[in-house]
């Protein structure tokens, strides 16, 4: 008599568990990356009333007789289907398309999450909102991967060191119909002669030294034969300008220049002294140069008092090798450069390492050519140096690379997010705060990168929404409610039968 009563109680108790799961699903319908749950039931124990008997002695067999003793929870599963993706416009938001998980360190514990609503803390760590766990990945320095998996920390507010220019390239055209240059190319007057108007060309670009200072590099070219042009580095291309002010009628004597690095020199012919009025002071009448370490300039008397003087000079190799700072450009019959690349530019700078730049003139139609067309001012570009800068912004691509955008106009890979896959992700343990932990049933995490060992891909500036289906949950709620009512009716009916039994005694 009491069996049906306890059957109904088990139905009530376990149906309430199903309602708890449904309620939790509905409560988290707007939780980022939430995965819904479901409850399955199984039959409980059965009481054996009569064992099964075999057919024997001319009599047929009989099935066993059993009475079930209610039901119990079979499983509470995690439904790990993909949630919808919502665009947010925040560059710290990332959604996973696939079955992988983000890896997060929280203290000494490694956690996993589908919620990509990250943010930056005061130390530049990329952290998971709500849990303060630090997102894990591989860090990069100067675009080179550093070691294994660690905290992702972005260097906001930190200076990025300058990079000296090491390579540059030149494009353009030199007029094949131009006359051979007849001047000496040592004065603007020679280059301005009408008959030489198209027989020479100059190009200029900016390069950077090891301290991030800019330098204007000018290369001069002039025609010396039918398919031949000479080139050289403008002697004053690396000019260093210093200012001194005379406070008496006689300027300071001597004026000391910075020490010249070993292997370099200052050519007196390329030293200029200009007053603040624009007057050029000549040598040796107004001043004389003395080589040494450091070199000195001695001024003559008679200059006006309180005159600001700008002294410009360049430091070039003492004995430059062939093809350094000057050379010959040879073209074939089709106007394609046939001289071997690259050429080299070499000069010293004040306070930094000497600049030694490989200049590629090109060996095809996209490089420097000699066609029967007007000479175009060749473009010296594609240089790989830059000044120091600060990280201003970043972006995350679909494979997890985090690219930084710096105030000096450069970009660089800062880090790459890692993802975790599991053989049985449904076996992971919920740890709260949208976090999961690995368990013996889920297996060990398999760490990899999106698009490589991890089959998932990322969507930046977006979040994965909850995968809760409200229509399904409301339907499940109705079913659970009716099941609860039915089991309640079993309990009340059993109670009424027991009451009738008690009434027999009266």
mmCIF file with all atom_site columns, C-alpha atoms in Angstrom, residues 23-147:
data_model
loop_
_atom_site.group_PDB
_atom_site.id
_atom_site.type_symbol
_atom_site.label_atom_id
_atom_site.label_alt_id
_atom_site.label_comp_id
_atom_site.label_asym_id
_atom_site.label_entity_id
_atom_site.label_seq_id
_atom_site.pdbx_PDB_ins_code
_atom_site.Cartn_x
_atom_site.Cartn_y
_atom_site.Cartn_z
_atom_site.occupancy
_atom_site.B_iso_or_equiv
_atom_site.pdbx_formal_charge
_atom_site.auth_seq_id
_atom_site.auth_comp_id
_atom_site.auth_asym_id
_atom_site.auth_atom_id
_atom_site.pdbx_PDB_model_num
ATOM 1   C CA . UNK A 1 23  ? 14.562 27.862  -13.612 1.00 0.00 ? 23  UNK A CA 1
ATOM 2   C CA . UNK A 1 24  ? 18.349 28.194  -13.745 1.00 0.00 ? 24  UNK A CA 1
ATOM 3   C CA . UNK A 1 25  ? 18.281 28.094  -17.548 1.00 0.00 ? 25  UNK A CA 1
ATOM 4   C CA . UNK A 1 26  ? 15.653 30.831  -17.737 1.00 0.00 ? 26  UNK A CA 1
ATOM 5   C CA . UNK A 1 27  ? 17.480 32.950  -15.138 1.00 0.00 ? 27  UNK A CA 1
ATOM 6   C CA . UNK A 1 28  ? 20.642 32.825  -17.308 1.00 0.00 ? 28  UNK A CA 1
ATOM 7   C CA . UNK A 1 29  ? 18.951 33.540  -20.624 1.00 0.00 ? 29  UNK A CA 1
ATOM 8   C CA . UNK A 1 30  ? 21.064 36.743  -20.923 1.00 0.00 ? 30  UNK A CA 1
ATOM 9   C CA . UNK A 1 31  ? 24.285 35.403  -19.388 1.00 0.00 ? 31  UNK A CA 1
ATOM 10  C CA . UNK A 1 32  ? 27.244 35.637  -21.777 1.00 0.00 ? 32  UNK A CA 1
ATOM 11  C CA . UNK A 1 33  ? 28.439 32.225  -22.943 1.00 0.00 ? 33  UNK A CA 1
ATOM 12  C CA . UNK A 1 34  ? 25.996 30.349  -20.682 1.00 0.00 ? 34  UNK A CA 1
ATOM 13  C CA . UNK A 1 35  ? 25.290 26.715  -21.578 1.00 0.00 ? 35  UNK A CA 1
ATOM 14  C CA . UNK A 1 36  ? 21.864 25.380  -20.598 1.00 0.00 ? 36  UNK A CA 1
ATOM 15  C CA . UNK A 1 37  ? 21.286 22.190  -18.668 1.00 0.00 ? 37  UNK A CA 1
ATOM 16  C CA . UNK A 1 38  ? 18.792 19.368  -18.959 1.00 0.00 ? 38  UNK A CA 1
ATOM 17  C CA . UNK A 1 39  ? 17.591 16.593  -16.653 1.00 0.00 ? 39  UNK A CA 1
ATOM 18  C CA . UNK A 1 40  ? 16.962 12.988  -17.652 1.00 0.00 ? 40  UNK A CA 1
ATOM 19  C CA . UNK A 1 41  ? 15.237 10.421  -15.437 1.00 0.00 ? 41  UNK A CA 1
ATOM 20  C CA . UNK A 1 42  ? 15.618 6.699   -14.961 1.00 0.00 ? 42  UNK A CA 1
ATOM 21  C CA . UNK A 1 43  ? 13.574 4.028   -13.259 1.00 0.00 ? 43  UNK A CA 1
ATOM 22  C CA . UNK A 1 44  ? 14.471 3.330   -9.678  1.00 0.00 ? 44  UNK A CA 1
ATOM 23  C CA . UNK A 1 45  ? 14.700 -0.110  -8.067  1.00 0.00 ? 45  UNK A CA 1
ATOM 24  C CA . UNK A 1 46  ? 12.045 -2.753  -8.707  1.00 0.00 ? 46  UNK A CA 1
ATOM 25  C CA . UNK A 1 47  ? 10.722 -5.178  -6.091  1.00 0.00 ? 47  UNK A CA 1
ATOM 26  C CA . UNK A 1 48  ? 10.662 -8.797  -7.303  1.00 0.00 ? 48  UNK A CA 1
ATOM 27  C CA . UNK A 1 49  ? 7.326  -10.430 -6.515  1.00 0.00 ? 49  UNK A CA 1
ATOM 28  C CA . UNK A 1 50  ? 7.912  -13.699 -8.371  1.00 0.00 ? 50  UNK A CA 1
ATOM 29  C CA . UNK A 1 51  ? 10.926 -14.953 -10.263 1.00 0.00 ? 51  UNK A CA 1
ATOM 30  C CA . UNK A 1 52  ? 10.726 -16.049 -13.861 1.00 0.00 ? 52  UNK A CA 1
ATOM 31  C CA . UNK A 1 53  ? 10.291 -19.813 -14.449 1.00 0.00 ? 53  UNK A CA 1
ATOM 32  C CA . UNK A 1 54  ? 11.373 -21.916 -17.378 1.00 0.00 ? 54  UNK A CA 1
ATOM 33  C CA . UNK A 1 55  ? 9.131  -24.142 -19.418 1.00 0.00 ? 55  UNK A CA 1
ATOM 34  C CA . UNK A 1 56  ? 9.447  -27.613 -17.871 1.00 0.00 ? 56  UNK A CA 1
ATOM 35  C CA . UNK A 1 57  ? 7.553  -30.880 -17.489 1.00 0.00 ? 57  UNK A CA 1
ATOM 36  C CA . UNK A 1 58  ? 5.013  -30.058 -20.126 1.00 0.00 ? 58  UNK A CA 1
ATOM 37  C CA . UNK A 1 59  ? 4.220  -26.704 -18.546 1.00 0.00 ? 59  UNK A CA 1
ATOM 38  C CA . UNK A 1 60  ? 4.977  -23.301 -20.059 1.00 0.00 ? 60  UNK A CA 1
ATOM 39  C CA . UNK A 1 61  ? 7.311  -20.770 -18.521 1.00 0.00 ? 61  UNK A CA 1
ATOM 40  C CA . UNK A 1 62  ? 6.245  -17.626 -16.663 1.00 0.00 ? 62  UNK A CA 1
ATOM 41  C CA . UNK A 1 63  ? 7.688  -14.137 -16.648 1.00 0.00 ? 63  UNK A CA 1
ATOM 42  C CA . UNK A 1 64  ? 8.959  -12.549 -13.518 1.00 0.00 ? 64  UNK A CA 1
ATOM 43  C CA . UNK A 1 65  ? 6.632  -10.260 -11.626 1.00 0.00 ? 65  UNK A CA 1
ATOM 44  C CA . UNK A 1 66  ? 8.151  -6.942  -10.453 1.00 0.00 ? 66  UNK A CA 1
ATOM 45  C CA . UNK A 1 67  ? 6.775  -3.751  -9.031  1.00 0.00 ? 67  UNK A CA 1
ATOM 46  C CA . UNK A 1 68  ? 8.715  -0.543  -9.642  1.00 0.00 ? 68  UNK A CA 1
ATOM 47  C CA . UNK A 1 69  ? 9.706  1.612   -6.690  1.00 0.00 ? 69  UNK A CA 1
ATOM 48  C CA . UNK A 1 70  ? 9.585  5.031   -8.333  1.00 0.00 ? 70  UNK A CA 1
ATOM 49  C CA . UNK A 1 71  ? 12.089 7.033   -10.349 1.00 0.00 ? 71  UNK A CA 1
ATOM 50  C CA . UNK A 1 72  ? 15.327 8.925   -9.837  1.00 0.00 ? 72  UNK A CA 1
ATOM 51  C CA . UNK A 1 73  ? 17.652 11.379  -11.613 1.00 0.00 ? 73  UNK A CA 1
ATOM 52  C CA . UNK A 1 74  ? 19.455 9.730   -14.516 1.00 0.00 ? 74  UNK A CA 1
ATOM 53  C CA . UNK A 1 75  ? 21.692 12.681  -15.435 1.00 0.00 ? 75  UNK A CA 1
ATOM 54  C CA . UNK A 1 76  ? 21.935 16.447  -15.399 1.00 0.00 ? 76  UNK A CA 1
ATOM 55  C CA . UNK A 1 77  ? 23.631 17.240  -18.700 1.00 0.00 ? 77  UNK A CA 1
ATOM 56  C CA . UNK A 1 78  ? 25.246 20.390  -20.055 1.00 0.00 ? 78  UNK A CA 1
ATOM 57  C CA . UNK A 1 79  ? 23.940 21.343  -23.484 1.00 0.00 ? 79  UNK A CA 1
ATOM 58  C CA . UNK A 1 80  ? 27.042 22.710  -25.233 1.00 0.00 ? 80  UNK A CA 1
ATOM 59  C CA . UNK A 1 81  ? 25.474 23.804  -28.507 1.00 0.00 ? 81  UNK A CA 1
ATOM 60  C CA . UNK A 1 82  ? 26.724 27.047  -30.094 1.00 0.00 ? 82  UNK A CA 1
ATOM 61  C CA . UNK A 1 83  ? 25.058 30.219  -28.857 1.00 0.00 ? 83  UNK A CA 1
ATOM 62  C CA . UNK A 1 84  ? 24.178 33.148  -31.100 1.00 0.00 ? 84  UNK A CA 1
ATOM 63  C CA . UNK A 1 85  ? 26.887 35.775  -31.747 1.00 0.00 ? 85  UNK A CA 1
ATOM 64  C CA . UNK A 1 86  ? 26.145 39.399  -30.894 1.00 0.00 ? 86  UNK A CA 1
ATOM 65  C CA . UNK A 1 87  ? 28.283 42.284  -32.137 1.00 0.00 ? 87  UNK A CA 1
ATOM 66  C CA . UNK A 1 88  ? 29.419 44.669  -29.394 1.00 0.00 ? 88  UNK A CA 1
ATOM 67  C CA . UNK A 1 89  ? 32.041 46.953  -30.963 1.00 0.00 ? 89  UNK A CA 1
ATOM 68  C CA . UNK A 1 90  ? 34.414 46.528  -27.976 1.00 0.00 ? 90  UNK A CA 1
ATOM 69  C CA . UNK A 1 91  ? 37.870 45.320  -28.973 1.00 0.00 ? 91  UNK A CA 1
ATOM 70  C CA . UNK A 1 92  ? 38.235 43.333  -25.727 1.00 0.00 ? 92  UNK A CA 1
ATOM 71  C CA . UNK A 1 93  ? 35.149 41.210  -26.521 1.00 0.00 ? 93  UNK A CA 1
ATOM 72  C CA . UNK A 1 94  ? 35.769 37.878  -28.259 1.00 0.00 ? 94  UNK A CA 1
ATOM 73  C CA . UNK A 1 95  ? 33.389 35.077  -29.238 1.00 0.00 ? 95  UNK A CA 1
ATOM 74  C CA . UNK A 1 96  ? 34.345 31.465  -29.984 1.00 0.00 ? 96  UNK A CA 1
ATOM 75  C CA . UNK A 1 97  ? 32.890 29.774  -33.035 1.00 0.00 ? 97  UNK A CA 1
ATOM 76  C CA . UNK A 1 98  ? 33.375 26.100  -32.281 1.00 0.00 ? 98  UNK A CA 1
ATOM 77  C CA . UNK A 1 99  ? 33.708 23.789  -29.284 1.00 0.00 ? 99  UNK A CA 1
ATOM 78  C CA . UNK A 1 100 ? 36.818 25.257  -27.638 1.00 0.00 ? 100 UNK A CA 1
ATOM 79  C CA . UNK A 1 101 ? 37.199 27.235  -24.407 1.00 0.00 ? 101 UNK A CA 1
ATOM 80  C CA . UNK A 1 102 ? 39.255 30.250  -23.381 1.00 0.00 ? 102 UNK A CA 1
ATOM 81  C CA . UNK A 1 103 ? 41.978 29.469  -20.839 1.00 0.00 ? 103 UNK A CA 1
ATOM 82  C CA . UNK A 1 104 ? 42.048 31.637  -17.704 1.00 0.00 ? 104 UNK A CA 1
ATOM 83  C CA . UNK A 1 105 ? 44.371 31.611  -14.682 1.00 0.00 ? 105 UNK A CA 1
ATOM 84  C CA . UNK A 1 106 ? 42.737 32.403  -11.358 1.00 0.00 ? 106 UNK A CA 1
ATOM 85  C CA . UNK A 1 107 ? 45.340 32.275  -8.627  1.00 0.00 ? 107 UNK A CA 1
ATOM 86  C CA . UNK A 1 108 ? 46.972 28.873  -8.874  1.00 0.00 ? 108 UNK A CA 1
ATOM 87  C CA . UNK A 1 109 ? 43.996 27.310  -10.662 1.00 0.00 ? 109 UNK A CA 1
ATOM 88  C CA . UNK A 1 110 ? 43.468 26.987  -14.392 1.00 0.00 ? 110 UNK A CA 1
ATOM 89  C CA . UNK A 1 111 ? 39.888 27.663  -15.450 1.00 0.00 ? 111 UNK A CA 1
ATOM 90  C CA . UNK A 1 112 ? 38.061 27.504  -18.759 1.00 0.00 ? 112 UNK A CA 1
ATOM 91  C CA . UNK A 1 113 ? 35.253 29.690  -20.053 1.00 0.00 ? 113 UNK A CA 1
ATOM 92  C CA . UNK A 1 114 ? 33.129 30.435  -23.103 1.00 0.00 ? 114 UNK A CA 1
ATOM 93  C CA . UNK A 1 115 ? 32.453 33.992  -21.935 1.00 0.00 ? 115 UNK A CA 1
ATOM 94  C CA . UNK A 1 116 ? 34.729 36.352  -23.882 1.00 0.00 ? 116 UNK A CA 1
ATOM 95  C CA . UNK A 1 117 ? 33.681 39.612  -22.217 1.00 0.00 ? 117 UNK A CA 1
ATOM 96  C CA . UNK A 1 118 ? 37.235 40.547  -21.246 1.00 0.00 ? 118 UNK A CA 1
ATOM 97  C CA . UNK A 1 119 ? 38.703 43.823  -20.044 1.00 0.00 ? 119 UNK A CA 1
ATOM 98  C CA . UNK A 1 120 ? 42.085 45.329  -19.169 1.00 0.00 ? 120 UNK A CA 1
ATOM 99  C CA . UNK A 1 121 ? 43.115 45.912  -15.567 1.00 0.00 ? 121 UNK A CA 1
ATOM 100 C CA . UNK A 1 122 ? 45.454 48.600  -14.248 1.00 0.00 ? 122 UNK A CA 1
ATOM 101 C CA . UNK A 1 123 ? 48.515 46.434  -15.013 1.00 0.00 ? 123 UNK A CA 1
ATOM 102 C CA . UNK A 1 124 ? 47.485 45.836  -18.627 1.00 0.00 ? 124 UNK A CA 1
ATOM 103 C CA . UNK A 1 125 ? 46.387 42.233  -17.966 1.00 0.00 ? 125 UNK A CA 1
ATOM 104 C CA . UNK A 1 126 ? 43.560 40.918  -20.128 1.00 0.00 ? 126 UNK A CA 1
ATOM 105 C CA . UNK A 1 127 ? 41.105 39.625  -17.528 1.00 0.00 ? 127 UNK A CA 1
ATOM 106 C CA . UNK A 1 128 ? 37.735 37.902  -17.481 1.00 0.00 ? 128 UNK A CA 1
ATOM 107 C CA . UNK A 1 129 ? 35.024 40.169  -16.098 1.00 0.00 ? 129 UNK A CA 1
ATOM 108 C CA . UNK A 1 130 ? 33.383 38.917  -12.931 1.00 0.00 ? 130 UNK A CA 1
ATOM 109 C CA . UNK A 1 131 ? 36.089 36.401  -12.047 1.00 0.00 ? 131 UNK A CA 1
ATOM 110 C CA . UNK A 1 132 ? 39.277 38.524  -12.364 1.00 0.00 ? 132 UNK A CA 1
ATOM 111 C CA . UNK A 1 133 ? 40.980 35.545  -13.983 1.00 0.00 ? 133 UNK A CA 1
ATOM 112 C CA . UNK A 1 134 ? 43.817 36.461  -16.345 1.00 0.00 ? 134 UNK A CA 1
ATOM 113 C CA . UNK A 1 135 ? 43.446 35.267  -19.924 1.00 0.00 ? 135 UNK A CA 1
ATOM 114 C CA . UNK A 1 136 ? 46.245 32.947  -21.033 1.00 0.00 ? 136 UNK A CA 1
ATOM 115 C CA . UNK A 1 137 ? 48.224 33.005  -24.273 1.00 0.00 ? 137 UNK A CA 1
ATOM 116 C CA . UNK A 1 138 ? 51.654 33.323  -25.817 1.00 0.00 ? 138 UNK A CA 1
ATOM 117 C CA . UNK A 1 139 ? 53.443 36.662  -25.530 1.00 0.00 ? 139 UNK A CA 1
ATOM 118 C CA . UNK A 1 140 ? 55.444 38.263  -28.349 1.00 0.00 ? 140 UNK A CA 1
ATOM 119 C CA . UNK A 1 141 ? 58.361 40.712  -28.196 1.00 0.00 ? 141 UNK A CA 1
ATOM 120 C CA . UNK A 1 142 ? 59.262 42.569  -31.400 1.00 0.00 ? 142 UNK A CA 1
ATOM 121 C CA . UNK A 1 143 ? 56.946 40.191  -33.234 1.00 0.00 ? 143 UNK A CA 1
ATOM 122 C CA . UNK A 1 144 ? 58.770 37.066  -31.952 1.00 0.00 ? 144 UNK A CA 1
ATOM 123 C CA . UNK A 1 145 ? 56.977 34.454  -29.816 1.00 0.00 ? 145 UNK A CA 1
ATOM 124 C CA . UNK A 1 146 ? 58.331 34.116  -26.290 1.00 0.00 ? 146 UNK A CA 1
ATOM 125 C CA . UNK A 1 147 ? 58.200 30.706  -24.626 1.00 0.00 ? 147 UNK A CA 1
#
